[in-house]
Amino acid sequence: MAAKWDTGSLIGTSSAYWRGCTLQAGVRLGVFTVLGARSLSTAEVAAAIGADHRSTGYLLDALAGMELLLKSGDRYSNSEAAATLLDEHKPGYIGHIILHHHHLVDGWAQLDVAVRSGGPVEQRSYGAEAERRSFLLGMFNLASGVAPLMVEAISLAGRKRLLDLGGGPGTYAIHFCRANPYLQAVVFDRPTTEPFMKRTVASFGLSDRITFAGGDFNHDSLAGGPYDVAWLSHVLHSNGPEQCMELVRRTAEVLEPGGLILIHDFILDDTRDKPEFATLFSLNMLINTAQGRTYCRAEITAMLEAAGFSAPHCIDPKTPNQSLVIAAIKGDT
């Protein structure tokens, strides 16, 4: 972000969605996957993605202008970054989270409506299954990059049983279990998540140590306790303050005395105007949920203390998206 706003920086920010939509179109159309390791002409790419020749040329030139593609004459190839991160056949593919962002664009275009009404807006639907798939796989994309940083920053030595609340595909449970050979984990999430979670866990050879419990954590009993560590990653921001407080209290009930709670989220400073991403994410929750928002450190600390936790402290794993962890210990009473 520019240190001082001026005409250029304001216009650049206002039009920044052009670049995002261009990237999203490239992923949605499969441009980077079609190119793979090849060099193709405009006509060849257009034929492969089933698109108009002229407009495909405009898109390819824009992607080349963004240095995601390399252009030589009338032929295009993937840049190193695109080949690694945007080709669906590569293990580092992050296209699912980019598709999830694409699904959010219509809502963000109505931010003024959400601010006036104080609640979520009606948005274009891309189909429940497509949206659920991009969300789950997108969360896997993001967590796969962040989880190794968490494992390095947080010691679970001596812990035996982990509750991964709202854990989706189980990415964090997988990484915590790989780093702690004696740790067992239960991923608690909506039943529709179970098939994807089980496939993901099996691919890491951890099906004997990570199991699934289905339910709505805002309403259903948190099965499988007692636990000695609970991991709540990006759970609070989907809920209002009362729901968050109740969830923290119910998590405490299934933890043993001395159990560790770890709340991972986009956490605001107590001034509520930093870090930037957390402030923007609150708007994302305004657009998409009835009461969700980001919370500041003091609010989360107060929830933990009210639920009987002690010694709350913040851990900064230095993640790319500025997420933080607040940890606390359940008291003996």
Coordinates of C-alpha atoms in Angstrom, one line a residue, residues 39 96 171 281 301 314:
S39 CA 4.0 -23.2 -26.2
H96 CA -9.5 -23.7 -6.2
T171 CA -5.2 -30.2 6.7
F281 CA -12.1 -9.7 5.9
T301 CA -9.0 -13.0 25.4
C314 CA -0.8 -14.5 21.1

